[in-house]
Amino acid sequence: MATTSDAPLFHTLVAGLNGGLTHEAAQIGAAVNLARANTVLLVCHADQSADLYVDTTGIRVEMRVKRSVQAGSPVFERDITDVRAMGFIGVEFKPDDGVLVCFREGWKFALYFDLSRDNGAFDEKEMGRTLGALFRALRYDYLYDALGNEAFVANLFKAGWFPFAEIITAEFREIMNHLTAGFDMAEIEGKTIKAFDRERLEFLEERWRAVPVLKDKMAILKSGLDSFLRGDAVAAIKTLSSEIEGILQEAHITIHGKGAKIDSLSEFAKVAGVTKAEGDDTLMFPNQFGQYLGEYIYAPFDPKTGASAAAGRHPVGHGNAKAEAYTLARALQYILTIDQLAFYLG
């Protein structure tokens, strides 16, 4: 079982746990105080003995980062794109062990326990994945809360933004705060555009070249990136917007042996993200990305209604987008959409 401090049952369980462990420790002359602990690990053995670790074991968090890092190099918050698993250093688990973990992240807590062996041997990897999910839910609760709010998501997509992997732990929080507060988006969008200088775009290029379906299109994609750097939003959007469908089509053909319509390609992108991240509740947000493709990038468009102020693929491709739709912010959104696909398809 896994739960967080938001769940009503949490405090009842932890209060009982604290009382029980304090009592048992007193029987052997030991004193424990879980109220001040950051991480509590209880390992129960088949012979009715147990090992209790209260902030005395190392923590290992497996993360996905957006740049290449050497072993031992520091990793900063802005480098993180996802949290995959969490585990313990120097603790050996046996197949017949039962395990309970309670840990703090900021001002919130998580509780995990697997104490019964009726359903088979203890699975350390499964524990790691579950603890990783709990860690994500606590550390990035503001993201999960925001993307669970339909009104916010509608405004986010209307503005063309998404918690793209490249910016999710960097620029996105400011974008989100501006949108929530109802501030003029031009200021934060301008700041974000400046953050994508030549050096940063070269990092994106390096990532794209490692993905076969993007590598074959690099001459075209680089033309779009160069247009962005020159400040030519029209050329950047015209070039990049048409390549997204081609990337998805080629990936779909590689896997399924045939092409698909755009609605199916949005679903395909979502499934690819779920598969790559090994779940649909990760910081890759594949379900929401499939929705973003359908509601913004490939939003329905009727040319009979006249020119559109949106820069979606359909009005751009049919020459029905107004001049003011071609902005560097919209161009950057296309760049980051392609980059998201690099994470999903790589």
Short mmCIF file of C-alpha atoms in Angstrom, two decimals:
data_model
loop_
_atom_site.label_atom_id
_atom_site.label_comp_id
_atom_site.label_asym_id
_atom_site.label_seq_id
_atom_site.Cartn_x
_atom_site.Cartn_y
_atom_site.Cartn_z
CA MET A 1 0.00 0.00 0.00
CA ALA A 2 1.15 3.55 -0.70
CA THR A 3 -0.36 6.84 0.42
CA THR A 4 0.57 10.49 1.01
CA SER A 5 -0.23 12.95 3.77
CA ASP A 6 -3.12 14.29 1.66
CA ALA A 7 -5.01 11.03 2.26
CA PRO A 8 -7.30 11.06 5.36
CA LEU A 9 -6.03 7.65 6.50
CA PHE A 10 -2.39 8.73 6.53
CA HIS A 11 -2.20 10.45 9.92
CA THR A 12 -4.08 7.65 11.66
CA LEU A 13 -1.69 5.04 10.27
CA VAL A 14 1.47 6.99 11.08
CA ALA A 15 0.31 7.89 14.59
CA GLY A 16 -0.29 4.20 15.29
CA LEU A 17 3.06 3.28 13.75
CA ASN A 18 4.88 5.83 15.87
CA GLY A 19 3.29 4.53 19.05
CA GLY A 20 4.03 0.90 18.23
CA LEU A 21 7.67 1.43 17.25
CA THR A 22 8.33 3.68 20.24
CA HIS A 23 6.96 0.99 22.55
CA GLU A 24 8.91 -1.86 20.93
CA ALA A 25 12.15 0.14 20.95
CA ALA A 26 11.70 0.90 24.66
CA GLN A 27 11.59 -2.84 25.39
CA ILE A 28 15.21 -3.13 24.33
CA GLY A 29 16.32 0.12 25.92
CA ALA A 30 16.34 2.16 22.69
CA ALA A 31 14.68 5.51 22.10
CA VAL A 32 13.20 6.56 18.76
CA ASN A 33 11.34 9.71 17.77
CA LEU A 34 9.61 9.39 14.42
CA ALA A 35 8.06 12.85 14.76
CA ARG A 36 11.38 14.46 13.81
CA ALA A 37 12.49 11.88 11.24
CA ASN A 38 12.87 12.51 7.52
CA THR A 39 13.06 8.87 6.45
CA VAL A 40 11.96 5.79 8.37
CA LEU A 41 12.62 2.29 7.00
CA LEU A 42 11.38 -0.80 8.81
CA VAL A 43 12.45 -4.20 7.48
CA CYS A 44 10.58 -7.12 9.07
CA HIS A 45 12.12 -10.59 8.79
CA ALA A 46 10.50 -14.02 8.71
CA ASP A 47 11.95 -14.90 12.16
CA GLN A 48 9.86 -12.07 13.72
CA SER A 49 12.90 -9.79 14.11
CA ALA A 50 13.16 -6.40 12.41
CA ASP A 51 15.65 -3.72 11.51
CA LEU A 52 14.66 -0.09 12.00
CA TYR A 53 16.48 2.72 10.21
CA VAL A 54 15.63 6.27 11.26
CA ASP A 55 17.56 8.69 9.04
CA THR A 56 20.48 6.27 9.07
CA THR A 57 20.43 4.89 5.53
CA GLY A 58 21.46 6.52 2.30
CA ILE A 59 18.76 7.38 -0.23
CA ARG A 60 19.11 6.72 -3.96
CA VAL A 61 16.78 8.52 -6.34
CA GLU A 62 16.81 7.45 -10.00
CA MET A 63 16.05 10.41 -12.23
CA ARG A 64 15.89 11.11 -15.92
CA VAL A 65 17.87 14.18 -16.92
CA LYS A 66 17.83 16.25 -20.09
CA ARG A 67 21.59 16.42 -20.63
CA SER A 68 24.46 13.97 -20.57
CA VAL A 69 26.16 13.82 -17.19
CA GLN A 70 29.22 11.91 -16.07
CA ALA A 71 29.16 9.72 -12.98
CA GLY A 72 29.78 11.81 -9.89
CA SER A 73 28.82 15.08 -11.57
CA PRO A 74 26.28 17.32 -9.81
CA VAL A 75 22.71 17.27 -11.07
CA PHE A 76 20.59 20.39 -10.55
CA GLU A 77 16.82 20.73 -10.31
CA ARG A 78 16.69 22.34 -13.75
CA ASP A 79 18.34 19.21 -15.24
CA ILE A 80 15.58 16.84 -14.08
CA THR A 81 12.81 15.75 -16.42
CA ASP A 82 11.43 12.80 -14.49
CA VAL A 83 11.81 10.72 -11.32
CA ARG A 84 11.77 7.00 -12.01
CA ALA A 85 12.53 5.25 -8.72
CA MET A 86 13.75 5.62 -5.17
CA GLY A 87 15.67 3.15 -3.04
CA PHE A 88 18.07 2.66 -0.17
CA ILE A 89 21.86 2.37 -0.13
CA GLY A 90 23.48 -0.35 1.93
CA VAL A 91 20.29 -2.21 2.87
CA GLU A 92 19.85 -5.82 1.77
CA PHE A 93 16.30 -7.05 1.29
CA LYS A 94 15.36 -10.74 1.34
CA PRO A 95 12.48 -12.36 -0.57
CA ASP A 96 10.58 -13.11 2.65
CA ASP A 97 11.01 -9.64 4.17
CA GLY A 98 8.20 -7.20 4.84
CA VAL A 99 8.95 -3.51 4.39
CA LEU A 100 7.49 -0.23 5.61
CA VAL A 101 8.75 3.20 4.57
CA CYS A 102 7.68 6.65 5.70
CA PHE A 103 9.50 9.68 4.32
CA ARG A 104 9.22 13.45 4.21
CA GLU A 105 9.56 15.70 1.17
CA GLY A 106 9.25 19.34 2.12
CA TRP A 107 6.24 19.61 4.43
CA LYS A 108 4.49 16.52 3.12
CA PHE A 109 4.90 12.84 3.90
CA ALA A 110 4.46 9.52 2.13
CA LEU A 111 3.83 6.05 3.53
CA TYR A 112 4.53 2.75 1.77
CA PHE A 113 4.21 -0.74 3.17
CA ASP A 114 4.34 -4.29 1.88
CA LEU A 115 4.24 -6.49 4.96
CA SER A 116 2.38 -9.59 3.78
CA ARG A 117 4.11 -12.35 1.82
CA ASP A 118 0.84 -14.02 0.89
CA ASN A 119 1.17 -12.63 -2.64
CA GLY A 120 4.71 -13.81 -3.29
CA ALA A 121 8.27 -12.67 -2.65
CA PHE A 122 9.14 -9.08 -1.83
CA ASP A 123 9.89 -7.13 -5.01
CA GLU A 124 12.52 -4.45 -4.39
CA LYS A 125 12.19 -3.02 -7.90
CA GLU A 126 8.44 -2.62 -7.51
CA MET A 127 9.01 -0.86 -4.20
CA GLY A 128 11.49 1.45 -5.91
CA ARG A 129 9.00 2.39 -8.63
CA THR A 130 6.25 3.04 -6.08
CA LEU A 131 8.53 5.14 -3.87
CA GLY A 132 9.61 7.07 -6.96
CA ALA A 133 5.97 7.80 -7.78
CA LEU A 134 5.37 8.99 -4.21
CA PHE A 135 8.47 11.20 -4.35
CA ARG A 136 7.23 12.73 -7.63
CA ALA A 137 3.79 13.33 -6.20
CA LEU A 138 5.18 15.18 -3.18
CA ARG A 139 8.01 17.17 -4.75
CA TYR A 140 6.05 18.22 -7.83
CA ASP A 141 2.58 18.42 -6.30
CA TYR A 142 2.07 21.88 -7.81
CA LEU A 143 2.37 20.37 -11.31
CA TYR A 144 -0.05 17.54 -10.63
CA ASP A 145 -2.51 19.95 -9.00
CA ALA A 146 -2.32 22.37 -11.94
CA LEU A 147 -2.70 19.72 -14.61
CA GLY A 148 -5.62 18.23 -12.71
CA ASN A 149 -7.45 21.55 -13.01
CA GLU A 150 -9.44 21.54 -16.25
CA ALA A 151 -9.84 25.32 -16.33
CA PHE A 152 -6.10 25.86 -15.93
CA VAL A 153 -5.27 23.28 -18.60
CA ALA A 154 -7.68 24.94 -21.02
CA ASN A 155 -5.98 28.31 -20.49
CA LEU A 156 -2.53 26.73 -20.68
CA PHE A 157 -3.27 25.07 -24.01
CA LYS A 158 -4.99 28.19 -25.33
CA ALA A 159 -1.74 30.05 -24.68
CA GLY A 160 0.11 27.25 -26.46
CA TRP A 161 2.13 26.07 -23.48
CA PHE A 162 2.74 22.66 -21.96
CA PRO A 163 5.09 21.37 -19.20
CA PHE A 164 7.60 20.28 -21.83
CA ALA A 165 10.44 18.08 -20.54
CA GLU A 166 13.03 20.72 -21.43
CA ILE A 167 11.38 23.40 -19.26
CA ILE A 168 9.32 21.48 -16.70
CA THR A 169 11.77 22.03 -13.81
CA ALA A 170 13.12 25.30 -15.21
CA GLU A 171 11.05 27.99 -16.97
CA PHE A 172 7.64 26.32 -16.73
CA ARG A 173 6.87 27.27 -13.13
CA GLU A 174 7.13 30.97 -13.97
CA ILE A 175 4.96 30.46 -17.05
CA MET A 176 2.41 28.66 -14.91
CA ASN A 177 2.45 31.36 -12.22
CA HIS A 178 1.97 34.15 -14.76
CA LEU A 179 -0.93 32.35 -16.36
CA THR A 180 -2.58 31.58 -13.02
CA ALA A 181 -2.24 35.18 -11.87
CA GLY A 182 -3.63 36.53 -15.12
CA PHE A 183 -0.48 38.52 -15.87
CA ASP A 184 0.53 39.63 -19.36
CA MET A 185 2.24 36.58 -20.89
CA ALA A 186 4.47 38.71 -23.14
CA GLU A 187 6.93 39.38 -20.33
CA ILE A 188 7.50 35.77 -19.27
CA GLU A 189 7.42 34.53 -22.87
CA GLY A 190 10.10 37.05 -23.79
CA LYS A 191 12.24 35.89 -20.88
CA THR A 192 11.78 32.25 -21.92
CA ILE A 193 12.69 33.01 -25.55
CA LYS A 194 15.96 34.64 -24.41
CA ALA A 195 16.80 31.48 -22.43
CA PHE A 196 16.89 29.53 -25.69
CA ASP A 197 20.12 30.86 -27.11
CA ARG A 198 22.35 29.08 -29.62
CA GLU A 199 24.09 27.00 -26.95
CA ARG A 200 20.83 25.68 -25.55
CA LEU A 201 19.42 24.89 -28.98
CA GLU A 202 22.60 22.98 -29.74
CA PHE A 203 21.81 20.78 -26.72
CA LEU A 204 18.43 20.11 -28.29
CA GLU A 205 20.05 19.32 -31.63
CA GLU A 206 22.33 16.80 -29.95
CA ARG A 207 19.34 15.09 -28.36
CA TRP A 208 17.41 15.05 -31.64
CA ARG A 209 20.30 13.51 -33.58
CA ALA A 210 20.18 10.51 -31.23
CA VAL A 211 16.59 9.72 -32.29
CA PRO A 212 16.43 7.95 -35.70
CA VAL A 213 13.16 9.53 -36.87
CA LEU A 214 14.52 13.00 -36.05
CA LYS A 215 18.08 12.41 -37.24
CA ASP A 216 16.89 11.87 -40.81
CA LYS A 217 15.14 15.26 -40.70
CA MET A 218 17.91 17.30 -39.10
CA ALA A 219 18.66 19.40 -42.19
CA ILE A 220 15.05 20.62 -42.16
CA LEU A 221 14.76 20.91 -38.39
CA LYS A 222 18.02 22.84 -38.15
CA SER A 223 16.69 25.31 -40.71
CA GLY A 224 13.75 25.93 -38.39
CA LEU A 225 16.04 26.37 -35.38
CA ASP A 226 18.24 28.80 -37.30
CA SER A 227 15.17 30.80 -38.29
CA PHE A 228 14.20 31.02 -34.61
CA LEU A 229 17.65 32.28 -33.68
CA ARG A 230 17.42 34.93 -36.40
CA GLY A 231 14.09 36.06 -34.98
CA ASP A 232 12.20 34.92 -38.08
CA ALA A 233 9.06 33.47 -36.50
CA VAL A 234 7.27 32.96 -39.82
CA ALA A 235 10.03 30.82 -41.31
CA ALA A 236 10.50 28.88 -38.06
CA ILE A 237 6.80 28.04 -37.68
CA LYS A 238 6.27 27.26 -41.37
CA THR A 239 9.27 24.91 -41.32
CA LEU A 240 8.76 23.14 -38.01
CA SER A 241 4.97 22.82 -37.88
CA SER A 242 4.84 20.53 -40.91
CA GLU A 243 7.56 18.22 -39.57
CA ILE A 244 5.72 17.08 -36.46
CA GLU A 245 3.24 14.97 -38.39
CA GLY A 246 6.06 13.56 -40.51
CA ILE A 247 7.99 12.53 -37.40
CA LEU A 248 4.96 10.81 -35.92
CA GLN A 249 4.06 9.15 -39.23
CA GLU A 250 7.54 7.72 -39.67
CA ALA A 251 7.63 6.43 -36.08
CA HIS A 252 4.15 4.92 -36.50
CA ILE A 253 5.15 3.19 -39.76
CA THR A 254 8.33 1.84 -38.12
CA ILE A 255 6.32 0.23 -35.34
CA HIS A 256 3.01 -0.65 -37.03
CA GLY A 257 4.01 -0.93 -40.68
CA LYS A 258 1.52 1.70 -41.86
CA GLY A 259 0.62 5.35 -41.48
CA ALA A 260 -2.32 6.82 -39.59
CA LYS A 261 -4.59 9.85 -39.48
CA ILE A 262 -3.66 12.74 -37.23
CA ASP A 263 -6.12 11.80 -34.46
CA SER A 264 -4.52 8.38 -34.27
CA LEU A 265 -1.05 9.94 -34.32
CA SER A 266 -1.87 12.03 -31.25
CA GLU A 267 -2.92 8.83 -29.49
CA PHE A 268 0.24 7.14 -30.77
CA ALA A 269 2.38 9.92 -29.27
CA LYS A 270 0.61 9.47 -25.93
CA VAL A 271 1.17 5.71 -25.93
CA ALA A 272 4.83 6.21 -26.88
CA GLY A 273 5.23 8.54 -23.90
CA VAL A 274 3.59 6.10 -21.51
CA THR A 275 5.80 3.28 -22.80
CA LYS A 276 9.00 5.30 -22.60
CA ALA A 277 8.32 6.65 -19.12
CA GLU A 278 6.89 3.31 -17.91
CA GLY A 279 3.71 4.93 -16.66
CA ASP A 280 1.09 7.57 -17.36
CA ASP A 281 1.53 9.53 -14.10
CA THR A 282 5.14 10.58 -14.67
CA LEU A 283 6.57 14.05 -15.27
CA MET A 284 6.49 13.23 -18.98
CA PHE A 285 2.70 13.74 -18.74
CA PRO A 286 1.96 11.65 -21.88
CA ASN A 287 -1.83 11.70 -21.52
CA GLN A 288 -1.88 15.47 -21.31
CA PHE A 289 0.57 15.76 -24.20
CA GLY A 290 -1.73 13.74 -26.44
CA GLN A 291 -4.48 16.16 -25.43
CA TYR A 292 -2.19 19.13 -26.17
CA LEU A 293 -1.49 17.85 -29.67
CA GLY A 294 -5.20 17.47 -30.37
CA GLU A 295 -6.36 20.73 -28.79
CA TYR A 296 -3.56 23.09 -29.76
CA ILE A 297 -1.06 21.83 -32.34
CA TYR A 298 -3.76 20.05 -34.40
CA ALA A 299 -6.79 21.97 -33.17
CA PRO A 300 -9.81 21.66 -35.51
CA PHE A 301 -9.99 24.52 -38.00
CA ASP A 302 -12.61 25.56 -40.53
CA PRO A 303 -11.17 27.86 -43.25
CA LYS A 304 -14.69 29.15 -43.92
CA THR A 305 -14.51 31.11 -40.67
CA GLY A 306 -11.68 33.24 -42.01
CA ALA A 307 -8.08 33.82 -40.91
CA SER A 308 -7.13 32.48 -37.49
CA ALA A 309 -5.18 34.23 -34.73
CA ALA A 310 -3.96 30.80 -33.62
CA ALA A 311 -0.76 29.24 -34.93
CA GLY A 312 -1.99 25.65 -35.03
CA ARG A 313 -0.79 23.32 -37.75
CA HIS A 314 -3.99 23.52 -39.81
CA PRO A 315 -4.31 27.31 -40.25
CA VAL A 316 -0.54 27.59 -40.75
CA GLY A 317 -0.48 24.77 -43.30
CA HIS A 318 -3.47 26.14 -45.21
CA GLY A 319 -2.25 29.72 -45.20
CA ASN A 320 -5.12 30.88 -43.00
CA ALA A 321 -3.16 32.07 -39.96
CA LYS A 322 -3.10 35.81 -39.33
CA ALA A 323 0.25 37.59 -39.36
CA GLU A 324 0.06 38.20 -35.60
CA ALA A 325 -0.12 34.44 -35.02
CA TYR A 326 3.51 34.11 -36.09
CA THR A 327 5.43 34.94 -32.93
CA LEU A 328 8.70 33.65 -31.52
CA ALA A 329 6.80 32.28 -28.53
CA ARG A 330 4.69 30.12 -30.87
CA ALA A 331 7.85 29.10 -32.74
CA LEU A 332 9.45 28.02 -29.45
CA GLN A 333 6.37 25.97 -28.64
CA TYR A 334 6.85 24.03 -31.89
CA ILE A 335 10.52 23.50 -31.04
CA LEU A 336 9.61 22.17 -27.60
CA THR A 337 6.86 19.96 -29.07
CA ILE A 338 9.42 18.29 -31.33
CA ASP A 339 11.78 18.02 -28.37
CA GLN A 340 9.05 16.28 -26.34
CA LEU A 341 8.74 13.73 -29.13
CA ALA A 342 12.50 13.20 -28.92
CA PHE A 343 12.04 12.12 -25.30
CA TYR A 344 9.10 9.86 -26.19
CA LEU A 345 10.58 8.26 -29.30
CA GLY A 346 14.27 8.15 -28.35
#
